[in-house]
XYZ file of C-alpha atoms in Angstrom:
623
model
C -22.707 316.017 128.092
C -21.673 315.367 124.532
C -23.139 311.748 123.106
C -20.295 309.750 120.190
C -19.538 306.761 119.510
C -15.984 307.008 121.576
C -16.641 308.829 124.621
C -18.568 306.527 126.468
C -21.573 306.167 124.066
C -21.800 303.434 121.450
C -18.606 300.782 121.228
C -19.351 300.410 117.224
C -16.780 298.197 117.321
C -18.353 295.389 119.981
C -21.740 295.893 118.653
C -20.448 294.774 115.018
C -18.574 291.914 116.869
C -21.956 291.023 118.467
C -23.495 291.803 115.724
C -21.626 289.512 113.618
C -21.897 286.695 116.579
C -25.628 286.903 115.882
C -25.200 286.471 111.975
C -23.236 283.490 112.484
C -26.062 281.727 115.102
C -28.523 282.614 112.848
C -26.604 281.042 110.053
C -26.061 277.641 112.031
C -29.671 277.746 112.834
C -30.974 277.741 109.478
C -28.783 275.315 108.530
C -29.794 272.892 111.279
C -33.345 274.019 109.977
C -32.931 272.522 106.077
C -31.020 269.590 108.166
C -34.123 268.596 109.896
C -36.419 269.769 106.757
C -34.095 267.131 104.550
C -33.735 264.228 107.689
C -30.353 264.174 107.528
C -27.874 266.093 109.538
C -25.530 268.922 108.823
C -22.317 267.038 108.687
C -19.565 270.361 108.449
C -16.666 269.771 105.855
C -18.324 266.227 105.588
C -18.541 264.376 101.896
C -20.632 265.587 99.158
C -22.598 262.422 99.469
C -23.737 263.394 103.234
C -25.007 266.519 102.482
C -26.897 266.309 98.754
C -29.298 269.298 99.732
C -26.148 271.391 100.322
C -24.164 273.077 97.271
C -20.444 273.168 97.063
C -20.592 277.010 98.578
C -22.968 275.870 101.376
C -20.344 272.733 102.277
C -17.599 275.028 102.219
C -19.440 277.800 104.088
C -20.777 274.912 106.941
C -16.615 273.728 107.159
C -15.526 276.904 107.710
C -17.777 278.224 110.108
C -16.533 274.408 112.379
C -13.234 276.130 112.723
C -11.992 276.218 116.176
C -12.533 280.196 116.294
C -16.433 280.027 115.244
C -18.655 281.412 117.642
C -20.893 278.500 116.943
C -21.332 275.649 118.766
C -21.960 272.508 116.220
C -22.164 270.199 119.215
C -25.330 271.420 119.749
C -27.030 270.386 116.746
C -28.160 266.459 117.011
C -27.376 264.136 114.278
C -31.191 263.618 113.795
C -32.689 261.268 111.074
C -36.143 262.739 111.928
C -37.571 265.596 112.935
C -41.186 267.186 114.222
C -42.634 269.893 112.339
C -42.916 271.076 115.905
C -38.970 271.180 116.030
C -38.439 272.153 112.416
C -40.468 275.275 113.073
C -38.942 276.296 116.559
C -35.275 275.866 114.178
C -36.750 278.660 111.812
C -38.201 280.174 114.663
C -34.821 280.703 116.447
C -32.693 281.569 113.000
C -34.737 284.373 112.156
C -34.855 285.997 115.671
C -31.419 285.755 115.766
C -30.774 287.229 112.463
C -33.439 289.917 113.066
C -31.263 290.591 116.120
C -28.333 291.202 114.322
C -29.742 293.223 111.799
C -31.147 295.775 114.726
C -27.228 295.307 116.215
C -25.384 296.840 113.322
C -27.829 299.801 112.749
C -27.081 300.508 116.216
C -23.936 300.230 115.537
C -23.832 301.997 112.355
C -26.263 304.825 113.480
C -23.554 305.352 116.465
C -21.253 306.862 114.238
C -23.205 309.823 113.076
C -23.390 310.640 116.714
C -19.437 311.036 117.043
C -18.578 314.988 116.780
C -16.518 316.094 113.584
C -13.257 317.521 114.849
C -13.570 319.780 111.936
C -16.911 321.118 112.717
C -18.185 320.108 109.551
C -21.579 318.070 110.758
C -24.864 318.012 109.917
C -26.732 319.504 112.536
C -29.520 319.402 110.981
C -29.636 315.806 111.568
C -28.911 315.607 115.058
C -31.984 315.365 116.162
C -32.758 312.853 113.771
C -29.910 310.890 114.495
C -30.866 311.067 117.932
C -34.105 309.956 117.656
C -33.449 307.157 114.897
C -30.839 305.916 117.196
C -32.996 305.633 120.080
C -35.741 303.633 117.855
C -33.109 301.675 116.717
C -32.097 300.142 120.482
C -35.648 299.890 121.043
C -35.840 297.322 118.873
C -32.863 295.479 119.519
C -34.388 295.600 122.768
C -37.279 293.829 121.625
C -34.937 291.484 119.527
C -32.667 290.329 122.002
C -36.196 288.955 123.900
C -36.036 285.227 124.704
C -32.648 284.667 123.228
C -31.285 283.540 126.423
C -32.854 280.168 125.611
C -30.797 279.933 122.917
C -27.463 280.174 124.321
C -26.876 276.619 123.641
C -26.275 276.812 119.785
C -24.104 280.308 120.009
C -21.638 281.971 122.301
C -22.046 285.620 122.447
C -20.702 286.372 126.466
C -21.091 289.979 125.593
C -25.025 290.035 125.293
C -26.043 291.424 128.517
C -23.685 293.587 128.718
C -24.679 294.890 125.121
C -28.037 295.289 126.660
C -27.179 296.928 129.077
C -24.541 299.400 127.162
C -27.854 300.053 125.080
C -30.063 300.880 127.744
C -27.375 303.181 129.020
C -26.997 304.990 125.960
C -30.959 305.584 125.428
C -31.219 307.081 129.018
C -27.803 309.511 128.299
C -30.057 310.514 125.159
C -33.150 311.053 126.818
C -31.557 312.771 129.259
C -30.068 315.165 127.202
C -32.880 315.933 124.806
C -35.893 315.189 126.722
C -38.249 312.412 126.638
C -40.190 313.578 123.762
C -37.694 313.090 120.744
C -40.121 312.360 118.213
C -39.477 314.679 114.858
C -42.538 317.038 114.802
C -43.231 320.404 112.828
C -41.631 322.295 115.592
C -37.798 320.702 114.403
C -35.395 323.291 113.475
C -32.842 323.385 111.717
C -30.232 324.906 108.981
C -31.468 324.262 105.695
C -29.073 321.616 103.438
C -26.343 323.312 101.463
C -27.708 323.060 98.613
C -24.717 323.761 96.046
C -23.026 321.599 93.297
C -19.919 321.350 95.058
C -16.406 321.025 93.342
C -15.691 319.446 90.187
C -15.849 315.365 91.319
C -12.116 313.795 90.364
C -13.037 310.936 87.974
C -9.599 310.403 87.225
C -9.164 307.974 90.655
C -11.839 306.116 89.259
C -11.473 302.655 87.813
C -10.438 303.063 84.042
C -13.247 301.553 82.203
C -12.078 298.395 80.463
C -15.415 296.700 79.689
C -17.207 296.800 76.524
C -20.335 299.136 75.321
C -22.361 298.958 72.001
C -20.065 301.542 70.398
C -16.992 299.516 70.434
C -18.645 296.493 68.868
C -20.725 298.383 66.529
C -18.688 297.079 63.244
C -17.510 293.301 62.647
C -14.239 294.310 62.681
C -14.798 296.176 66.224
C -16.665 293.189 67.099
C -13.894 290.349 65.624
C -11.207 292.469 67.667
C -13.255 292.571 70.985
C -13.873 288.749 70.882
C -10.155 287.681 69.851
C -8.839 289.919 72.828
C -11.013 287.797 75.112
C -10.885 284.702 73.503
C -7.412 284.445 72.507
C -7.850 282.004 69.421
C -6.921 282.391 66.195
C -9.167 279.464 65.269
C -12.281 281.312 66.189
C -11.409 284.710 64.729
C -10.249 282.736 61.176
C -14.062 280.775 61.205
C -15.937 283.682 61.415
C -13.944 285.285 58.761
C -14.506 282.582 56.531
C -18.105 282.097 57.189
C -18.893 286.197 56.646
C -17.345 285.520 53.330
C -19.597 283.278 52.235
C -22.703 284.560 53.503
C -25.043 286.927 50.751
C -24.800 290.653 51.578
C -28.378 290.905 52.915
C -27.066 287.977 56.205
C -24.468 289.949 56.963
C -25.841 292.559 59.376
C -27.541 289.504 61.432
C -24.492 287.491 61.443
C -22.311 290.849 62.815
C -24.869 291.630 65.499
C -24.555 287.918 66.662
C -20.150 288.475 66.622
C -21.117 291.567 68.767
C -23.415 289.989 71.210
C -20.694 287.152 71.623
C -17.997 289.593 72.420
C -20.070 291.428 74.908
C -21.011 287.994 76.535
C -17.537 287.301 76.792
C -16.433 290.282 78.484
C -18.691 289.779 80.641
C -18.922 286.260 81.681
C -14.680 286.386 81.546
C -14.829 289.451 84.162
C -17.671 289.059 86.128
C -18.158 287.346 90.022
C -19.014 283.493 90.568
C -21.880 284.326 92.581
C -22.431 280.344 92.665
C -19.435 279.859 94.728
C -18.097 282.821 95.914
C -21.491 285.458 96.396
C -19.681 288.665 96.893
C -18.697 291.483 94.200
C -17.417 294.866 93.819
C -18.402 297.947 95.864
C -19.818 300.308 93.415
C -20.443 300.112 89.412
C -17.329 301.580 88.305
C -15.351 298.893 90.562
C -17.280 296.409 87.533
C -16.210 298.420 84.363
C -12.598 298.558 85.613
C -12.561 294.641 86.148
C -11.585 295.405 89.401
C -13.968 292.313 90.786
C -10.689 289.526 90.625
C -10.763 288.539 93.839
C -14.571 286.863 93.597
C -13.707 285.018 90.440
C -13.758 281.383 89.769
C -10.560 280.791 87.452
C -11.924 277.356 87.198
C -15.043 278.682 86.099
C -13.418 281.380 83.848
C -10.984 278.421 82.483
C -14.149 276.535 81.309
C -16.103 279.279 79.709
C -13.215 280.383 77.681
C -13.286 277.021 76.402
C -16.804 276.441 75.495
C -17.316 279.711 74.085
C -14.714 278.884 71.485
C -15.965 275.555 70.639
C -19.214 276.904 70.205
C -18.595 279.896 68.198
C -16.212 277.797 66.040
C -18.908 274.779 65.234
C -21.906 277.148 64.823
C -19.562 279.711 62.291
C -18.498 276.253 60.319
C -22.914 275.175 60.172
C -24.531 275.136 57.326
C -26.658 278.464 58.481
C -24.128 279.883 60.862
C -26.332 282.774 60.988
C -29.386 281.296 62.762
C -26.867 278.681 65.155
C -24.986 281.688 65.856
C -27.998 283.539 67.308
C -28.864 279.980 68.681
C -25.960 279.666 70.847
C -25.889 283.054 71.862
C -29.154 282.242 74.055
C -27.927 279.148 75.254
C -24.601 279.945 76.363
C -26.115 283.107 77.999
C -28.517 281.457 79.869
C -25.571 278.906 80.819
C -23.595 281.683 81.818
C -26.206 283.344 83.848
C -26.960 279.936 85.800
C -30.209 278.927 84.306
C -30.726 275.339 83.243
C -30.744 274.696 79.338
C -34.029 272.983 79.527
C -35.706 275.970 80.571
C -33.356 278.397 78.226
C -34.642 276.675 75.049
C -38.249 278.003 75.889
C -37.176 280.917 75.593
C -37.671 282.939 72.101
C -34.510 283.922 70.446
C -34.693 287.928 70.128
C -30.514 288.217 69.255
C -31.228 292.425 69.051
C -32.665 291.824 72.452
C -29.548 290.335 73.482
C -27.251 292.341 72.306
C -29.446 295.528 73.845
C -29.294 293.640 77.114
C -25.506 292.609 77.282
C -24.740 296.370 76.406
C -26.572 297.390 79.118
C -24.549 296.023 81.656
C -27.115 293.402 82.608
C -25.256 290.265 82.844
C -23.729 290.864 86.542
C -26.754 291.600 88.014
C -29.024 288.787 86.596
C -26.008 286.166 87.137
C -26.279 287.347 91.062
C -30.380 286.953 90.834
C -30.050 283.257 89.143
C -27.634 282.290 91.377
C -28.397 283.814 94.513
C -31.527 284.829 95.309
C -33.000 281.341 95.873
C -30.179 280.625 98.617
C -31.386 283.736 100.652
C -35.492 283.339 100.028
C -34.782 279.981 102.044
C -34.481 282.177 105.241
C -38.014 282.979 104.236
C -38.835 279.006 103.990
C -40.010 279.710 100.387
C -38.655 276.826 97.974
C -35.873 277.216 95.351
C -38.597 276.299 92.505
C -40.794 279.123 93.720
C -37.792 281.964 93.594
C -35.862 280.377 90.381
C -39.539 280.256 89.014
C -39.534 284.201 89.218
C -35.996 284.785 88.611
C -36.281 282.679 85.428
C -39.223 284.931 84.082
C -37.750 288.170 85.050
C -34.122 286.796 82.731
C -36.270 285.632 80.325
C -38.586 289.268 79.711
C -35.307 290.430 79.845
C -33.418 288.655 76.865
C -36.579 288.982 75.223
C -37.059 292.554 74.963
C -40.062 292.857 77.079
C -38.806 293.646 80.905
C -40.640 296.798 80.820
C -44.066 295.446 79.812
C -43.098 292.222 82.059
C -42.590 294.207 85.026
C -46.272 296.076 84.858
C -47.810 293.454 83.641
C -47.096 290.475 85.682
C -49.525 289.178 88.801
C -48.189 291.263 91.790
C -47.635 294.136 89.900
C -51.340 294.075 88.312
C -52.231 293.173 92.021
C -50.291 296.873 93.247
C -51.803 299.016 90.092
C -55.621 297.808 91.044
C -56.321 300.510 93.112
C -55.231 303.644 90.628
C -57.757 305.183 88.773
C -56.953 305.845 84.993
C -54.835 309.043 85.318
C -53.013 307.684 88.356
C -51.773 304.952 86.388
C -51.095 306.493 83.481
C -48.841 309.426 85.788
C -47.538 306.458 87.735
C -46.052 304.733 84.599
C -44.763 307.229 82.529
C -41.250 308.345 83.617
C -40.552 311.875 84.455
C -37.649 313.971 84.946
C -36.643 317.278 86.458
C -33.756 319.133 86.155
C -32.421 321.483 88.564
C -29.753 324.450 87.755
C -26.912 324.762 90.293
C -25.144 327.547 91.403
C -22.005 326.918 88.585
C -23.413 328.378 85.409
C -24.063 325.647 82.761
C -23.993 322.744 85.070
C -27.805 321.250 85.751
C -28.507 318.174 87.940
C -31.258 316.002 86.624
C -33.519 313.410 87.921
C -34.899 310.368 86.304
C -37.024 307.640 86.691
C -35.607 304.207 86.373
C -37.634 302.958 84.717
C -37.262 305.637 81.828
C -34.763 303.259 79.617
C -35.513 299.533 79.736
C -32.236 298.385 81.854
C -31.187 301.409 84.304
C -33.269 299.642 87.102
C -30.580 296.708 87.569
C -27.975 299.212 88.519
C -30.094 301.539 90.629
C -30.045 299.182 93.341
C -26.119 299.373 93.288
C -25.971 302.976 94.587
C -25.742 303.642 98.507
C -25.239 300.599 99.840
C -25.248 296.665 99.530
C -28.281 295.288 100.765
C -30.596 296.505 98.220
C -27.733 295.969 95.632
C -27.524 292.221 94.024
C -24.192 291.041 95.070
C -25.067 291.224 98.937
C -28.696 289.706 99.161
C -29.792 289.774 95.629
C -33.762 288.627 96.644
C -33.780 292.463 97.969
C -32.713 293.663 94.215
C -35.209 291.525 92.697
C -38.103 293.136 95.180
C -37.590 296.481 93.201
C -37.223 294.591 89.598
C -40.442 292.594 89.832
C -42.579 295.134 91.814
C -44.529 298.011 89.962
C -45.204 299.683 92.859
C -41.795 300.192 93.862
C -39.920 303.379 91.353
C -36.678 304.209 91.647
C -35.596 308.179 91.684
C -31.717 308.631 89.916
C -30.127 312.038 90.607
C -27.515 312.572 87.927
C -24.908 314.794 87.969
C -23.589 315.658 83.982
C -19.457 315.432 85.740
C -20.281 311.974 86.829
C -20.246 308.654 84.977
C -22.603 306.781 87.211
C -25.705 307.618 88.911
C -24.739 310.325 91.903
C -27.753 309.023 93.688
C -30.571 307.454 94.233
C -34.029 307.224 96.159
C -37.052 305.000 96.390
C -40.281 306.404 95.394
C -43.081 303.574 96.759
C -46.726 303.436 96.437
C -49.021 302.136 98.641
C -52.629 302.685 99.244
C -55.112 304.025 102.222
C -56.318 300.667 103.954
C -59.595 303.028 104.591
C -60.319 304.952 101.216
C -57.947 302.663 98.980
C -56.383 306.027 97.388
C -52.779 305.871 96.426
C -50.150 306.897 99.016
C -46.606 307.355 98.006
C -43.454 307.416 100.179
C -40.110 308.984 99.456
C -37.093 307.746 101.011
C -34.228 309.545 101.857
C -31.317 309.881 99.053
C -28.357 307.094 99.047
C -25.005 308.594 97.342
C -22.857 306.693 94.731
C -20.248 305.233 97.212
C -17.203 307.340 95.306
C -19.313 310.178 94.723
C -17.800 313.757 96.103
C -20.208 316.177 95.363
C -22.591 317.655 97.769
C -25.697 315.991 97.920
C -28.355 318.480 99.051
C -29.103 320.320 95.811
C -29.481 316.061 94.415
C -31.683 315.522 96.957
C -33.716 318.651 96.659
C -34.048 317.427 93.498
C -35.611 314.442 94.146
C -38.071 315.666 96.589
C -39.275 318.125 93.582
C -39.302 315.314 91.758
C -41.468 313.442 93.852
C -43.733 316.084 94.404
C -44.660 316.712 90.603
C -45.264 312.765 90.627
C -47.955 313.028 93.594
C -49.461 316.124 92.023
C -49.844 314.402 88.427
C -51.151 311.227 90.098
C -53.897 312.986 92.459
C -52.022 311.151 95.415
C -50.999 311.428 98.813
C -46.946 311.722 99.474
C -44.908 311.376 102.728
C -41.884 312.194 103.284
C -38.583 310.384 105.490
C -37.731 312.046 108.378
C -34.244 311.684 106.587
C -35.689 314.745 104.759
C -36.570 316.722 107.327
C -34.103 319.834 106.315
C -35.655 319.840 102.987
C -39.217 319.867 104.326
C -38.488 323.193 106.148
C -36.368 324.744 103.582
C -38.902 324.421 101.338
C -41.671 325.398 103.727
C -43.713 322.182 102.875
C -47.091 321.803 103.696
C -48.448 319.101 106.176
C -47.451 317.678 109.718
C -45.284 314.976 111.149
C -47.510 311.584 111.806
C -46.201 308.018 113.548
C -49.666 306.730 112.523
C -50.127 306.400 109.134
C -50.762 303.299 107.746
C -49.965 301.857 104.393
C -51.766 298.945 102.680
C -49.203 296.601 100.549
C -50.852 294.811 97.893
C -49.611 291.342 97.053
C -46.244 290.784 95.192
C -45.215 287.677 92.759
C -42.499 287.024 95.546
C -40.876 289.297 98.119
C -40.866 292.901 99.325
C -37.742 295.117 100.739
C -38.765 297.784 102.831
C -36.549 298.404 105.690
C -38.600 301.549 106.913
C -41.524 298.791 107.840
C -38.963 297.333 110.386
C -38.123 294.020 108.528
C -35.768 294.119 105.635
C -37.256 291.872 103.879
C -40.075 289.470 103.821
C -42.360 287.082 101.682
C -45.030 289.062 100.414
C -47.222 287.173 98.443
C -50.354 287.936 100.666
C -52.021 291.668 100.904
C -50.702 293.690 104.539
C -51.474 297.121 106.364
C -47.936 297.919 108.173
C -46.515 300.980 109.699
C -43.750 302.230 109.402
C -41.025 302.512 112.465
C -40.245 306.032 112.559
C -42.822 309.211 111.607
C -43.664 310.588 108.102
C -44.317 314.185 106.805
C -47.330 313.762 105.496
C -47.575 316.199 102.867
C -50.796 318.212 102.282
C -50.485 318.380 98.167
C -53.707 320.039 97.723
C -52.248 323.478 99.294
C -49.078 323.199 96.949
């Protein structure tokens, strides 16, 4: 008998259509939940004036989902004025079961397909087992999920839920009764080791061309001038700067270029970027960005406007008096316009223009647009108010165009909070990026790994590589869980052929809830989305890496069952546990952690969790 997802296994297909059915309930229900929060109802496609709490993307959103075709019903949600906190929490109560249930749908569903046999022969069978066992986990819990959601069949129509049920249950008994009962990864799993070779040459010609701009090609005024007249399109601009540079002493001029420069980069940015206010969706994977390739998510409205203002602004501050200190005035402002984040709270801020500029070159204007306006929208799930996420967001943008992320992100409440238990050396090993480079079997060509953390902006583009949840267009609060955390590090595995990041895998630490020493975790390796190259030798990598790290610190380290082949190539020390526990320490906001079951959560109170599926626990004193 031969498990896939065609021959009578998992129906990936109807377990995305459920799962989507789910998504769509648990949409409705949270929006009958801020309904009965605000005592008003949810009027679909109504006037502005009916639904104030609601932004334009949320009205459009709530029409569209009262098409004929949704699988919501909107008659069952009562035009209440007033509601009981009693009702208001059994509305949360209901969307997040429902979304939790579609969440454990589509892994099933997405875990099905690794079961399907190549036709080429070319599988992994060294994660078949795995598979088989992550798979099985993974309809236990929907399982669990789909518990009590019979009683509410009234706000969604999803016909196809028992027999989803029961198409699960069938495929966990085929699996058990092909492997056993006892499909737990132990020591005793074999397996062939990963091919751990670099693999052929990776094509970057099908990538993208890169059209957007870098420090180097504003590095001169007249680099600069050029840049912002191909974006800007007005002579008017281009002739005022001109005229103001002329006038300006010798010793200005360096200020007033880098302030030309960080205008240009702003420009090609906010001109090219998604309207995560309206449209909350982006590009794929980074190179997608730097080819402009992102058209379909923009706002021409939007882009119409900011054209606009950016050349009023840069036309009125060059003709000032001191054109020099309103040009690095505006700069701020209309970034922090740009970015979503209200000018009262902008003019706080300190104006750092090298900062700026650093920042903008860094490619970290998509990202933080996503975070300011995005992230508040999806922490609502969590019931946590928009002033508590913008709150965070806000401080995170502004240690950012500030210069002082990196000391921000250590130093701020949770992160002080997840660094209490470390002696001295583990927190000095903890916080000072690493790397480790690994030869390959082509002569001259090394792989290296890298902490995020090692230059001040590579964290905002980690989270791109792999897949979209942890990335900031899809679910940006999950992004910002790794930018505001200290506890959470982020491995890149860079190969010297590619332009991006090949990979990428969290590094986490935790402590013992018993003797408070740190614990770290290693996840298993995501791949750059375009990425050819074999990803064993990467991952290898990364594991090495990781090991030096727990070594250095004086700390524990387990290992994902995702790197099981690695564990026995390597002959790693240690055995397979489902019991460990890990203490979290508070965070300012929210935590992303899939492997503790939920995906994400408000975690601004300490927690001991385990994880779903077992750990190597590695013994690092016999290494």
């Amino acid at each position: 008998m031969k498990v896939n997802a065609r021959g009578g296994g998992i129906d990936a297909q109807a377990l995305k259509a459920g799962a989507k059915a789910l998504q769509e309930a648990a949409y409705a229900q949270r929006d009958h939940a801020v309904a009965l929060e605000k005592g008003e109802a949810l009027l679909p496609g109504g006037p502005a004036d009916a639904t104030p709490h609601l932004s334009f993307s949320e009205r459009l959103l709530a029409a569209e989902r009262s098409a004929p075709d949704s699988p919501v019903d909107w008659s069952a949600l009562p035009n209440l004025r007033k509601a009981t906190p009693a009702e208001i929490d059994a509305a949360w109560s209901a969307g997040k079961s429902l979304y939790d249930a579609s969440f454990a749908l589509t892994r099933v569903a997405q875990l099905g397909v690794y079961l399907e046999p190549d036709p080429r022969g070319l599988g992994s069978p060294r994660h078949e087992l795995d598979m088989r066992n992550q798979i099985i986990a993974a309809i236990d819990e929907l399982t669990d999920r789909l518990q009590g959601l019979g009683a509410l069949g009234a706000v969604f129509d999803v016909e196809s839920l028992g027999a989803m049920r029961a198409l699960a249950d069938a495929q966990r008994k085929a699996l058990v009764d092909l492997h056993g009962s006892d499909l737990i990864l132990s020591p005793k799993f074999k397996g062939p080791p990963p091919r751990l070779e670099a693999g052929r040459a990776p094509d970057v010609r099908r990538l993208p061309e890169t059209k957007a701009l870098f420090a180097a090609d504003v590095a001169t005024f007249e680099q600069a001038l050029a840049a912002l007249d191909a974006r800007l399109g007005d002579d008017a601009v281009a002739a005022s700067l001109v005229g103001a540079r002329a006038k300006l002493p010798e010793p200005e001029r360096p200020a007033f270029d880098r302030a030309v420069a960080g205008f240009a980069l702003l420009a090609d940015a906010a001109l090219n970027a998604p309207d995560y206010a309206n449209h909350a969706k982006g590009a794929g994977d980074r190179q997608e960005y730097r080819g402009h390739r992102v058209s379909g998510f923009r706002c021409r409205i939007r882009q119409h406007a900011s054209k606009a203002t950016l050349r009023s602004v840069i036309t009125r501050a060059a003709r000032a008096k001191a054109p020099v200190a309103q040009l690095e005035k505006k700069l701020l402002l209309e970034l922090g316009r740009e970015l979503g984040v209200p000018e009262g709270e902008v003019k706080r801020w300190a104006v750092v223009p090298e900062a700026i500029v650093a920042a903008l070159a860094d490619e970290t204007f998509v990202p933080l647009r996503a975070l300011n306006e995005g992230a508040a929208g999806w922490m609502r799930r969590h019931r946590v108010p928009e002033a508590e996420t913008n709150r965070v967001v806000w401080d995170l943008t502004q240690a950012v165009v500030e210069g002082r992320f990196p000391e921000w992100r250590v130093g701020n409440a949770g992160s002080e909070a997840q660094l209490a238990h470390l002696d001295a050396r583990a927190r000095q090993a903890w916080l000072t990026p690493t790397s480790v480079h690994k030869p390959t079997d082509q002569p001259g060509l090394t792989f290296t790994t890298t902490e995020a953390t090692e230059k001040p902006h590579e964290i905002f583009w980690a989270t791109k590589v792999g897949g979209p949840s942890h990335g900031f267009d899809v679910m940006p609060h999950c992004a910002l869980a790794c930018f505001i955390n200290a506890r959470n590090q982020v491995l890149l595995a860079k190969d010297p052929r590619w332009p991006n990041f090949a990979g990428r895998a969290y590094l986490r630490l935790f402590a013992d809830p018993q003797t408070k020493a740190p614990l770290l975790f290693l996840e298993g390796m995501k791949s750059d989305f375009p990425y050819p190259g074999q990803g064993g030798l990467l991952e290898r990598a990364i594991v090495e890496h990781a090991l030096e790290k727990a070594k250095a610190m004086g700390a524990k380290l387990a290992l994902s069952p995702y790197l099981s082949g690695h564990i026995q190539d390597m002959g790693l020390p240690g055995e397979w546990r489902a019991d460990t526990r890990y203490e979290l320490a508070p965070s300012l906001l929210v935590e992303a952690a899939s492997v503790f079951g939920d995906h994400d959560w408000k975690a601004t109170e300490r927690e001991v969790r385990s994880m779903r599926n077992p750990q190597f626990l590695v013994d690092t004193n016999a290494l």
